[in-house]
Amino acid sequence: MRSLVFGQSLGLTLVSDAVSFPNSRRNGLKSKFLNRKRLTTRAALVQARPREDGATPSPPSSSRPTPAPIVQYKRAELADDLQAEARALSRAVDASIYSPELIARKHGSQPLKALRRSVEILTALGGFALKLGIDQRQGKLEVNMKKRAGELRRIFTRLGPTFVKLGQGLSTRPDLCPPDYLEELAELQDALPTFPDAEAFACIERELDLSLESIYSTISPDPIAAASLGQVYKAQLRYSGQVVAVKVQRPGIEEAIGLDFYLIRGVGKLINKYVDFITTDVLTLIDEFACRVYQELNYVQEAQNARRFKKLYADKADVLVPDIFWDYTSRKVLTMEWVEGTKLNEQVAIESQGLKVLDLVNTGIQCSLRQLLEYGFFHADPHPGNLLATPDGKLAFLDFGMMSETPEEARFAIIGHVVHLVNRDYEAMARDYYALKFLAPDVDVTPIVPALRDFFDDALNYTVSELNFKTLVDGLGAVFYQYPFDVPAYYALILRSLTVLEGLALYADPDFKVLAASYPYFAKRLLTDQNPYLRDALIELLFKDGKFRWNRLENLLQQGSKDRDFSSKDALQPVLKLLLDPNGEELRLLVVKEAVRVSEAFALGSVVDTYNSMPEFMRSLVFNGNGNGPLTMNPTELESTLELRDQVSRIWSLLQSSESFDPAILQPIVQVLQQPEARRLGGRVAGGVGQRLAARFLQQLLRATTPSPSPVP
């Protein structure tokens, strides 16, 4: 099994697992750094000699306190940890922040440099644009789309880091790119050569203001992995013996990226001004993306992202997030706990360790849903290189440079959107796009509704467990591309995140569906979350045309109980509070009607059960000579009534089967029923049941005493 390491972001290319310099590489790295006299004794490049007394080496002598890795958040360690973080922040105080004005001022004063890069870019992209123009004139735009998408991916790779990341960003934008381009650009991998190790080691010393031998006992002489923004080394800390991953930023990367974004913004201005068929504000999109890339250049920011992610999501035993070593982290150097693991798409290697890919993918899906819909802070790039299966079966998340946040309003709107989808309420779905900020308030959604209906009526012929998420995303992407949608970055990244996880699962199980794996989480949130928006969504799901849909509740309980955090106690309390809310009169009317139906169903069901248990000769005698049955109900109505009783019984059994079920949870119900409003509600239910049963009994008597018509002679 090949060991992988944190930092394998955006398609990191594995370079070497060696721990010694090959001769050819050493010859190619001749430099002032390598020619230092102390090279042969640098403990950072070779295994340190053990001390003769056998004692453990002391931490590096320095004015700063002994570094303390975050093993777990204990009170005793928190103060030291915060101080170490503060020192790391001080080392990153001069980290660049993206500013269109600053890069325009800087690169606008270097016209020759900008001109050379412009020619390089225009030559590559101009030739591509010419091919598209020829395809359009010849009517072959659709036919050659897949081919052209592949060409664009290769062009972006040749143009370097900025365009690799730009292409990866476009791969999450269904409102900007047709499906063929989305699919091709999603395969973009960083394929840049490594930079000299001498420069990397010099950067570490310069950034941390320490010599390598004072930091490390050993460090790999070659990078273990490389990407567009930096490369990663495996090392062992001298003071503790901890094995770590050390990510070092590529020299000159900030300058190169700044120049590219300066030029790309110029193109964006032209597109906004002259290209009518692109409705999205391209300049805003470019600035938003550039901000994310610049954040990735600040490794202290990435370390803070990792710490926040760990605090929010590593509370689950099957999720691992590596610790940060703040005293060895700066804006260009990041030191994290080394994680041994296997990429999630290497099924054979994973299963050879006795692990199951599907279990790991399910862990990833549940964690992703919590990221997206509970706390809103989520990993924006969960490709296979950033998700590792550890030998003990945990799912390790790596590389926290590209993160995103789901606004609180949008989290609830997304769940409501799923409810509208299940209900096939396409008008409500279209209106959801206002809350999700997909559409400006002045956009008329009327033309969008038929497009949603055409796609989803066909897609929803499948059950949730059969619905393929990628098919759903592709269909939505087609709608987004046709109409004036401006898809927020967070939503595009959500779609990509879940699509990637489903794709990984398909390696192990061609029938896997991410929606089926996600549905228990949505069910649990709807049943237990007390947010008013979600409570309204639950009512909308359960009630239709004044009737309660018990089959929906049963399905929600069945699915919600599959979520490991589901609690029947939590599922009951919010409903009670909502029912007795002063503003809940409309709901109470619906509940009264349904309570009457359910009570009647149980009463009549008992009569039917009693009748069926009687000997044949007694049935006619007891029921006034009516040997056909105890009730004057047609078979369809009787079957529906008995099914209602059985369904309610099954729902009660589902609640009882929950591990958290305890009869004591009914105590709040008793307390609630003692409230005046609850007594009035109970009286209305009892009165309704009494009236219904009395009417049926009277109808039964009338039928029994009505003489049969005489036969016509």
XYZ file of C-alpha atoms in Angstrom:
713
model
C 0.000 0.000 0.000
C 1.417 3.359 -0.947
C 1.460 5.914 1.810
C -0.251 9.175 1.041
C 0.096 12.451 2.807
C -1.782 15.566 3.682
C -1.519 18.169 0.965
C -2.413 15.872 -1.885
C -4.810 18.538 -3.050
C -6.379 19.073 -6.445
C -4.816 15.963 -7.863
C -1.430 15.945 -6.209
C 0.996 13.840 -8.177
C 2.947 11.274 -6.166
C 6.611 11.869 -6.772
C 8.741 9.717 -4.550
C 8.751 7.593 -1.447
C 12.546 7.633 -1.236
C 14.417 8.967 1.780
C 17.803 9.469 0.165
C 19.038 11.668 -2.688
C 19.507 9.848 -6.024
C 22.852 10.828 -7.574
C 21.250 12.306 -10.670
C 19.005 14.509 -8.584
C 21.831 15.580 -6.279
C 23.868 16.611 -9.347
C 20.925 18.657 -10.561
C 20.569 20.488 -7.269
C 24.014 22.055 -7.032
C 23.548 25.319 -5.237
C 24.918 27.499 -2.537
C 22.559 25.775 -0.161
C 23.874 22.303 -0.966
C 27.499 23.400 -0.963
C 27.432 24.500 2.636
C 30.157 22.782 4.660
C 27.667 21.543 7.190
C 25.644 19.595 4.621
C 27.069 16.254 5.726
C 26.028 16.848 9.316
C 22.546 18.302 8.692
C 20.292 16.135 10.799
C 17.338 17.252 8.682
C 18.607 15.424 5.624
C 20.007 12.248 7.163
C 19.125 10.167 10.185
C 20.470 11.899 13.272
C 23.123 10.008 15.217
C 21.783 8.785 18.572
C 23.252 10.393 21.641
C 25.844 8.320 23.434
C 23.951 8.553 26.702
C 20.798 7.297 25.022
C 18.816 10.326 26.129
C 16.019 11.740 24.053
C 17.096 14.887 22.160
C 15.940 18.104 23.765
C 13.661 20.522 21.960
C 15.439 23.168 19.863
C 17.009 25.892 21.953
C 15.165 29.072 21.162
C 13.427 31.953 22.847
C 10.040 30.506 21.946
C 8.270 27.963 24.205
C 8.349 24.262 23.461
C 5.921 23.557 20.600
C 2.858 21.609 21.632
C 0.926 19.647 18.949
C -2.823 19.537 19.250
C -3.522 15.975 20.302
C -6.850 16.848 21.872
C -8.392 19.977 23.193
C -7.611 19.842 26.883
C -7.766 22.841 29.126
C -4.160 22.390 30.187
C -2.975 22.595 26.580
C -5.366 25.213 25.241
C -3.394 28.258 26.420
C -0.124 26.950 24.923
C -1.919 26.089 21.726
C -3.416 29.571 21.403
C -0.035 31.151 22.032
C 1.558 28.968 19.347
C -1.205 29.903 16.936
C -0.649 33.571 17.713
C 3.033 33.166 16.852
C 2.100 31.489 13.569
C -0.263 34.370 12.790
C 2.532 36.848 13.452
C 4.668 35.028 10.881
C 1.859 35.418 8.345
C 1.107 39.055 9.065
C 2.428 40.074 5.638
C 0.399 37.432 3.749
C -1.134 38.874 0.605
C -4.861 39.438 0.323
C -6.490 39.514 -3.074
C -7.211 43.048 -4.222
C -8.072 43.809 -7.867
C -6.794 47.361 -7.387
C -3.423 46.262 -5.994
C -2.716 43.686 -8.686
C -3.778 46.191 -11.370
C -1.367 48.756 -9.943
C 1.460 46.246 -9.687
C 1.183 44.444 -13.009
C -0.098 47.435 -14.942
C 3.317 49.009 -14.320
C 5.046 46.014 -15.981
C 3.619 46.139 -19.531
C 6.277 43.975 -21.188
C 5.852 41.142 -18.712
C 2.076 41.346 -19.032
C 2.375 41.398 -22.827
C 4.510 38.249 -22.952
C 2.088 36.336 -20.745
C -0.881 37.691 -22.719
C 0.607 36.402 -25.954
C 1.158 32.972 -24.385
C -2.418 32.819 -23.119
C -4.041 34.243 -26.253
C -2.089 31.897 -28.497
C -3.366 28.887 -26.585
C -6.952 30.043 -26.035
C -7.226 31.885 -29.362
C -6.581 28.699 -31.277
C -9.227 26.962 -29.206
C -11.734 29.763 -29.835
C -11.028 29.546 -33.574
C -11.870 25.835 -33.554
C -15.141 26.579 -31.759
C -15.990 29.209 -34.374
C -15.354 26.734 -37.190
C -17.492 24.106 -35.431
C -20.330 26.604 -35.125
C -20.165 27.610 -38.800
C -20.173 23.966 -39.850
C -22.984 23.039 -37.447
C -20.735 20.652 -35.522
C -20.703 22.416 -32.158
C -22.655 19.652 -30.411
C -20.917 16.823 -32.263
C -17.410 18.024 -31.335
C -18.231 19.253 -27.824
C -16.656 16.304 -26.013
C -13.512 16.573 -28.131
C -13.186 20.322 -27.565
C -13.708 19.898 -23.827
C -10.721 17.537 -23.716
C -8.617 20.044 -25.663
C -9.529 22.817 -23.209
C -8.491 20.643 -20.270
C -5.060 20.061 -21.842
C -4.660 23.786 -22.610
C -5.401 24.718 -19.010
C -2.820 22.188 -17.809
C -0.141 23.698 -20.095
C -0.918 27.256 -18.980
C -0.029 26.457 -15.383
C -1.397 26.690 -11.832
C -3.850 29.557 -12.282
C -5.574 27.942 -15.219
C -5.550 24.496 -13.640
C -7.426 25.941 -10.692
C -9.636 28.019 -12.970
C -10.615 24.888 -14.874
C -11.315 23.034 -11.651
C -13.474 25.941 -10.546
C -15.403 25.928 -13.824
C -16.030 22.209 -13.382
C -18.373 23.115 -10.501
C -20.381 25.703 -12.478
C -23.326 24.106 -14.317
C -24.706 27.582 -15.010
C -21.594 28.428 -17.066
C -20.513 25.212 -18.762
C -22.366 22.491 -20.688
C -22.273 18.992 -19.133
C -19.481 17.697 -21.417
C -17.168 20.487 -20.281
C -18.089 19.979 -16.627
C -17.175 16.313 -16.846
C -13.881 16.888 -18.645
C -12.697 19.785 -16.492
C -13.471 17.802 -13.339
C -10.623 15.482 -14.372
C -8.037 18.268 -14.324
C -5.010 17.218 -12.335
C -2.021 19.253 -11.266
C 0.839 18.028 -13.439
C 3.571 20.585 -12.792
C 7.199 19.632 -12.185
C 8.614 19.799 -8.690
C 10.854 22.701 -7.750
C 14.369 22.158 -6.340
C 14.555 20.733 -2.842
C 17.271 23.236 -1.956
C 14.782 26.060 -2.481
C 12.169 24.263 -0.384
C 14.573 23.698 2.534
C 15.786 27.289 2.355
C 12.161 28.443 2.454
C 11.517 26.401 5.610
C 14.511 27.932 7.386
C 13.635 31.437 6.247
C 9.962 31.200 7.207
C 10.482 29.535 10.612
C 13.764 31.274 11.460
C 15.250 27.948 12.533
C 17.813 25.598 11.041
C 16.508 22.344 9.611
C 18.593 20.194 11.974
C 17.050 21.951 14.971
C 13.557 21.142 13.694
C 13.815 17.643 12.224
C 15.568 14.382 12.977
C 14.894 13.327 9.414
C 13.227 14.766 6.344
C 12.732 13.121 2.978
C 15.262 14.522 0.485
C 12.636 14.469 -2.276
C 9.008 15.582 -2.128
C 6.489 12.853 -1.388
C 3.819 14.680 -3.373
C 3.576 17.808 -5.498
C 0.857 20.130 -6.735
C 0.533 23.495 -8.425
C 0.915 25.602 -5.278
C 3.499 23.571 -3.381
C 5.037 20.227 -2.543
C 5.079 17.992 0.514
C 7.879 16.318 2.473
C 7.728 13.645 5.143
C 9.698 14.468 8.270
C 10.192 13.575 11.918
C 10.238 16.318 14.529
C 13.387 16.317 16.609
C 11.797 17.440 19.869
C 9.031 14.809 19.973
C 9.726 12.166 17.343
C 6.327 12.896 15.777
C 6.087 12.071 12.062
C 4.723 15.046 10.144
C 3.869 16.281 6.669
C 5.587 19.520 5.707
C 4.024 21.461 2.844
C 6.224 24.138 1.258
C 4.923 26.757 -1.144
C 6.254 26.962 -4.698
C 8.636 29.931 -5.176
C 7.189 32.812 -7.184
C 3.699 31.322 -7.263
C 2.028 34.439 -5.860
C 3.598 36.633 -8.526
C 2.538 34.292 -11.334
C -1.023 33.937 -10.068
C -1.369 37.698 -9.558
C -0.335 38.403 -13.142
C -2.735 35.798 -14.518
C -5.697 37.147 -12.566
C -4.844 40.670 -13.709
C -5.094 39.509 -17.316
C -8.145 37.291 -16.725
C -10.007 40.232 -15.153
C -9.410 42.187 -18.345
C -11.078 39.422 -20.333
C -13.911 39.302 -17.793
C -14.639 42.984 -18.314
C -14.924 42.426 -22.063
C -17.244 39.432 -21.589
C -19.535 41.387 -19.262
C -19.697 44.217 -21.770
C -20.032 42.422 -25.100
C -21.160 38.786 -24.573
C -24.936 38.766 -24.110
C -25.619 35.021 -23.831
C -23.579 34.753 -20.592
C -25.941 36.160 -17.963
C -23.637 35.620 -14.972
C -21.474 38.515 -13.792
C -18.147 37.060 -14.929
C -16.041 39.712 -13.199
C -17.630 38.972 -9.829
C -17.075 35.275 -10.432
C -13.395 35.841 -11.223
C -12.879 37.971 -8.108
C -14.621 35.401 -5.925
C -12.447 32.614 -7.285
C -9.256 34.679 -7.027
C -10.039 35.331 -3.353
C -10.204 31.590 -2.738
C -6.894 30.957 -4.491
C -5.165 33.716 -2.518
C -6.511 32.213 0.701
C -4.893 28.934 -0.319
C -1.572 30.754 -0.556
C -1.728 31.562 3.158
C -0.913 28.317 4.939
C -1.759 29.750 8.370
C -5.287 30.310 7.086
C -5.342 26.693 5.916
C -4.172 25.573 9.359
C -6.993 27.548 10.982
C -9.436 25.922 8.573
C -8.170 22.494 9.607
C -8.503 23.311 13.299
C -12.078 24.565 12.843
C -12.987 21.530 10.725
C -11.579 19.185 13.365
C -13.491 20.906 16.146
C -16.803 20.696 14.259
C -16.657 17.243 12.678
C -13.969 15.040 14.222
C -16.243 14.381 17.194
C -17.300 11.247 15.305
C -15.066 8.259 15.954
C -14.830 7.343 12.263
C -13.583 10.763 11.076
C -9.932 11.797 11.364
C -8.506 15.284 10.883
C -4.733 15.716 11.310
C -3.348 17.944 14.060
C -1.548 21.219 13.387
C 1.967 22.023 14.624
C 1.657 25.786 14.953
C 5.280 26.523 15.874
C 6.376 25.013 12.581
C 3.734 26.724 10.450
C 3.886 30.038 8.587
C 2.309 31.578 5.509
C 4.518 29.433 3.222
C 5.162 26.361 5.396
C 2.506 24.110 6.887
C 3.310 21.290 9.303
C 0.611 18.750 10.090
C 0.351 15.291 11.549
C 1.313 12.632 9.014
C -1.593 10.391 7.997
C -0.978 6.894 6.703
C -3.774 5.832 4.399
C -5.041 4.730 1.040
C -6.832 6.840 -1.546
C -10.545 6.166 -1.501
C -10.648 5.065 -5.143
C -8.097 2.287 -4.578
C -10.671 -0.382 -3.771
C -8.382 -3.413 -3.920
C -5.832 -1.874 -1.562
C -8.563 -0.830 0.875
C -10.309 -4.189 0.919
C -7.003 -6.027 1.340
C -6.869 -4.354 4.766
C -10.273 -5.772 5.691
C -12.042 -2.434 5.122
C -15.121 -1.671 3.011
C -15.178 1.232 0.581
C -18.930 1.678 0.961
C -18.637 2.086 4.734
C -16.044 4.801 4.216
C -18.119 6.526 1.537
C -21.169 6.489 3.809
C -19.042 8.090 6.517
C -18.032 10.728 3.981
C -21.630 11.370 2.958
C -22.871 11.746 6.525
C -19.963 14.040 7.388
C -20.548 16.069 4.211
C -24.228 16.514 5.038
C -23.309 17.783 8.490
C -20.820 20.148 6.892
C -23.288 21.472 4.350
C -26.509 21.600 6.330
C -25.683 21.809 10.057
C -22.670 24.043 10.544
C -22.289 25.299 6.980
C -18.469 25.114 6.982
C -17.439 22.541 4.434
C -14.529 21.025 2.563
C -14.838 22.339 -0.978
C -12.561 19.839 -2.702
C -13.223 16.242 -1.570
C -11.497 14.429 -4.429
C -9.846 11.005 -3.869
C -6.463 12.517 -3.016
C -8.001 14.398 -0.100
C -9.933 11.459 1.352
C -7.919 8.588 2.775
C -8.885 5.299 4.365
C -6.683 4.786 7.425
C -5.609 1.272 8.468
C -7.990 1.382 11.459
C -10.984 2.157 9.238
C -11.304 5.892 9.705
C -11.952 8.398 6.938
C -9.235 11.055 6.952
C -9.920 14.487 5.472
C -6.855 16.279 4.120
C -6.014 19.648 2.559
C -8.079 22.497 3.947
C -6.947 25.242 1.603
C -10.216 25.432 -0.288
C -13.150 25.689 2.098
C -16.570 27.248 1.695
C -19.586 28.149 3.806
C -23.303 27.593 3.302
C -25.325 30.588 4.554
C -27.695 29.686 7.377
C -30.792 30.653 5.401
C -29.661 28.492 2.507
C -29.142 25.422 4.722
C -32.814 25.326 5.619
C -33.878 26.318 2.113
C -31.998 23.323 0.674
C -33.862 20.912 2.949
C -37.132 22.633 2.046
C -36.172 22.280 -1.599
C -35.847 18.518 -1.127
C -39.349 18.456 0.422
C -40.776 20.324 -2.562
C -38.999 17.888 -4.858
C -40.517 14.889 -3.061
C -43.953 16.563 -3.271
C -43.413 17.433 -6.952
C -44.335 20.992 -6.104
C -42.448 22.595 -8.983
C -43.879 26.070 -8.410
C -42.504 26.018 -4.863
C -39.210 24.605 -6.158
C -38.906 27.507 -8.571
C -39.644 29.994 -5.777
C -36.955 28.340 -3.644
C -34.377 29.729 -6.050
C -35.091 33.211 -4.713
C -34.255 32.107 -1.149
C -31.184 30.279 -2.430
C -30.064 33.464 -4.253
C -30.034 31.674 -7.610
C -32.349 34.246 -9.177
C -32.771 37.963 -8.802
C -36.112 38.964 -7.220
C -37.311 40.505 -10.489
C -36.873 37.299 -12.545
C -40.137 35.602 -13.513
C -40.002 31.903 -12.621
C -43.082 30.986 -14.670
C -41.083 29.739 -17.709
C -38.787 27.702 -15.431
C -41.578 25.615 -13.896
C -42.299 23.562 -17.087
C -38.576 22.807 -17.470
C -38.409 21.520 -13.891
C -41.590 19.493 -14.406
C -40.339 17.938 -17.666
C -37.112 16.779 -16.074
C -38.229 15.746 -12.590
C -41.448 14.000 -13.617
C -39.252 11.618 -15.551
C -36.525 11.391 -12.877
C -39.021 10.821 -10.063
C -40.464 7.772 -11.742
C -37.662 6.135 -9.781
C -37.783 5.775 -6.020
C -35.322 7.803 -3.962
C -33.163 4.721 -3.563
C -33.010 4.280 -7.346
C -32.377 7.902 -8.302
C -28.842 8.540 -9.502
C -27.435 11.764 -8.085
C -25.279 12.514 -11.117
C -28.352 12.226 -13.355
C -30.116 14.675 -11.063
C -27.188 17.103 -11.138
C -26.870 16.871 -14.925
C -30.575 17.569 -15.318
C -30.435 20.543 -12.976
C -27.319 21.761 -14.769
C -29.159 21.748 -18.081
C -31.946 23.861 -16.547
C -29.439 26.239 -14.936
C -27.615 26.637 -18.252
C -30.791 27.496 -20.195
C -32.208 30.108 -17.831
C -30.805 33.223 -16.086
C -29.488 31.417 -13.017
C -26.542 32.725 -11.037
C -25.549 29.671 -9.010
C -23.666 30.618 -5.813
C -20.279 29.013 -5.434
C -21.278 27.156 -2.266
C -24.155 25.352 -4.027
C -22.050 24.348 -7.024
C -19.449 22.947 -4.633
C -22.141 21.010 -2.732
C -23.273 19.330 -5.943
C -19.700 18.479 -6.863
C -18.938 17.163 -3.387
C -21.814 14.673 -3.359
C -21.229 13.710 -7.000
C -17.591 12.873 -6.192
C -18.638 10.704 -3.245
C -21.196 8.841 -5.344
C -18.548 8.325 -8.031
C -16.168 6.817 -5.469
C -18.880 4.468 -4.213
C -19.616 3.274 -7.724
C -16.158 1.714 -7.843
C -17.311 -0.718 -5.173
C -21.026 -0.965 -5.969
C -22.416 -0.003 -9.402
C -25.892 0.240 -7.849
C -24.933 2.686 -5.095
C -27.034 5.870 -4.927
C -25.937 8.827 -2.848
C -29.522 10.043 -2.432
C -30.519 6.787 -0.777
C -27.587 7.158 1.615
C -28.458 10.816 2.292
C -32.179 10.419 2.838
C -31.932 9.201 6.477
C -30.145 12.420 7.374
C -32.821 14.576 5.729
C -35.550 12.528 7.441
C -33.887 12.933 10.835
C -33.506 16.693 10.375
C -37.143 17.093 9.338
C -38.402 15.041 12.277
C -36.167 16.494 14.987
C -35.056 20.008 14.033
C -37.045 22.722 15.777
C -36.202 25.423 13.247
C -39.538 27.012 12.137
C -38.646 26.683 8.463
C -38.071 22.946 8.782
C -41.179 22.484 10.923
C -43.214 24.142 8.155
C -41.511 21.893 5.615
C -42.463 18.828 7.675
C -46.118 19.922 7.816
C -46.052 20.533 4.088
C -44.681 17.047 3.550
C -47.153 15.296 5.871
C -50.385 17.145 5.045
C -52.000 17.417 1.644
C -55.509 18.624 0.820
C -56.434 18.601 4.511
C -55.411 14.959 5.007
C -52.487 13.491 6.892
C -50.189 11.261 4.851
C -49.311 8.516 7.291
C -47.260 6.708 4.691
C -44.928 9.724 4.539
C -44.497 9.761 8.312
C -43.846 6.025 8.355
C -41.255 6.417 5.616
C -39.581 9.331 7.421
C -39.361 7.307 10.641
C -38.016 4.262 8.807
C -35.350 6.351 7.084
C -34.600 8.601 10.057
C -34.056 5.606 12.332
C -31.193 4.560 10.023
C -29.305 7.677 11.066
C -27.131 6.862 14.054
C -27.995 10.163 15.758
C -31.763 9.715 15.464
C -33.769 9.897 18.692
C -37.485 9.165 18.945
C -37.584 11.510 21.915
C -36.380 14.372 19.739
C -38.869 13.428 17.036
C -41.843 13.759 19.414
C -41.101 16.971 21.295
C -41.016 19.492 18.413
C -44.359 18.218 17.095
C -46.024 18.712 20.478
C -44.662 22.215 20.822
C -45.830 23.144 17.361
C -49.285 21.662 17.901
C -49.953 23.724 21.034
C -48.389 26.928 19.786
C -50.772 29.928 20.031
C -50.455 30.370 16.267
C -51.140 26.720 15.515
C -54.932 26.849 15.108
C -54.850 25.782 11.464
C -52.655 22.814 12.310
C -54.874 21.896 15.269
C -57.911 21.750 12.979
C -56.057 19.337 10.711
C -54.888 17.269 13.675
C -58.413 17.093 15.122
C -59.763 15.732 11.845
C -56.978 13.197 11.635
C -57.317 12.179 15.293
C -61.004 11.498 14.668
C -60.131 9.296 11.681
C -57.464 7.400 13.616
C -59.636 6.887 16.704
C -62.488 5.683 14.524
C -60.123 3.358 12.671
C -59.005 1.742 15.924
C -62.575 1.485 17.229
C -63.934 -0.013 14.028
C -60.864 -2.205 13.676
C -61.596 -3.644 17.115
C -65.183 -4.366 16.034
C -63.957 -6.119 12.900
C -61.405 -8.146 14.868
C -64.110 -9.152 17.369
C -66.481 -10.124 14.581
C -63.825 -12.203 12.815
C -62.992 -14.041 16.038
C -66.629 -15.155 16.563
C -67.897 -18.561 15.541
C -69.939 -18.438 12.341
C -73.309 -19.150 13.987
C -72.940 -16.273 16.463
C -72.175 -13.559 13.882
C -75.706 -13.381 12.451
C -77.274 -13.620 15.903
C -75.236 -10.813 17.465
C -75.470 -8.458 14.509
C -79.255 -8.504 14.068
C -79.322 -11.199 11.504
C -76.710 -9.513 9.328
C -74.384 -12.308 8.417
C -72.441 -10.266 5.902
C -70.459 -8.313 8.479
C -70.673 -5.966 11.426
C -70.350 -2.711 9.465
C -72.191 -1.037 6.650
C -68.976 -0.084 4.826
C -68.039 -0.981 1.307
C -64.964 -3.220 1.041
C -62.703 -0.403 -0.229
C -63.570 1.908 2.655
C -63.135 -0.884 5.178
C -59.749 -1.849 3.745
C -58.602 1.791 3.855
C -59.733 2.128 7.501
C -57.929 -1.030 8.586
C -54.800 0.012 6.700
C -54.829 3.334 8.555
C -55.023 1.502 11.879
C -52.192 -0.844 10.905
C -50.075 2.040 9.646
C -50.429 3.991 12.894
C -49.558 0.816 14.815
C -46.418 0.351 12.730
C -45.404 3.963 13.357
C -45.782 3.475 17.103
C -43.666 0.327 16.846
C -40.990 2.279 14.977
C -40.861 4.834 17.765
C -40.653 2.093 20.388
C -37.875 0.318 18.522
C -35.574 3.344 18.840
C -32.742 2.757 21.306
C -33.565 6.084 22.937
C -37.217 5.149 23.528
C -38.284 5.255 27.142
C -41.877 5.382 28.430
C -40.744 8.344 30.509
C -40.593 10.421 27.329
C -44.393 10.384 27.374
C -44.390 12.451 30.569
C -44.164 15.735 28.622
C -47.234 14.632 26.658
C -49.179 14.194 29.921
C -48.054 17.646 31.018
C -49.056 19.147 27.692
C -52.470 17.495 27.786
C -53.147 19.190 31.113
C -52.931 22.603 29.466
C -56.289 24.307 28.674
C -55.668 24.295 24.931
C -54.844 20.597 25.016
C -58.032 19.803 26.956
C -60.099 21.650 24.370
C -58.250 19.754 21.644
C -58.960 16.418 23.340
C -62.630 17.315 23.745
C -62.951 18.111 20.068
C -61.357 14.784 19.122
C -63.590 12.789 21.489
C -66.671 14.616 20.243
C -65.756 13.982 16.618
C -65.155 10.278 17.230
C -68.438 9.942 19.123
C -70.384 11.597 16.317
C -68.777 9.389 13.641
C -69.401 6.150 15.566
C -72.974 7.146 16.445
C -73.705 7.892 12.796
C -72.334 4.522 11.704
C -74.261 2.678 14.453
C -77.510 4.398 13.433
C -76.853 3.563 9.802
C -76.259 -0.057 10.790
C -79.590 -0.211 12.688
C -81.522 1.316 9.830
C -80.100 -1.192 7.377
C -80.845 -4.085 9.682
C -84.545 -3.075 10.139
C -85.212 -2.142 6.524
C -87.309 -4.944 4.950
C -85.949 -6.551 1.853
C -87.905 -5.672 -1.318
C -90.384 -8.279 -2.438
C -89.467 -10.130 -5.570
C -91.251 -8.970 -8.676
C -93.550 -11.621 -9.980
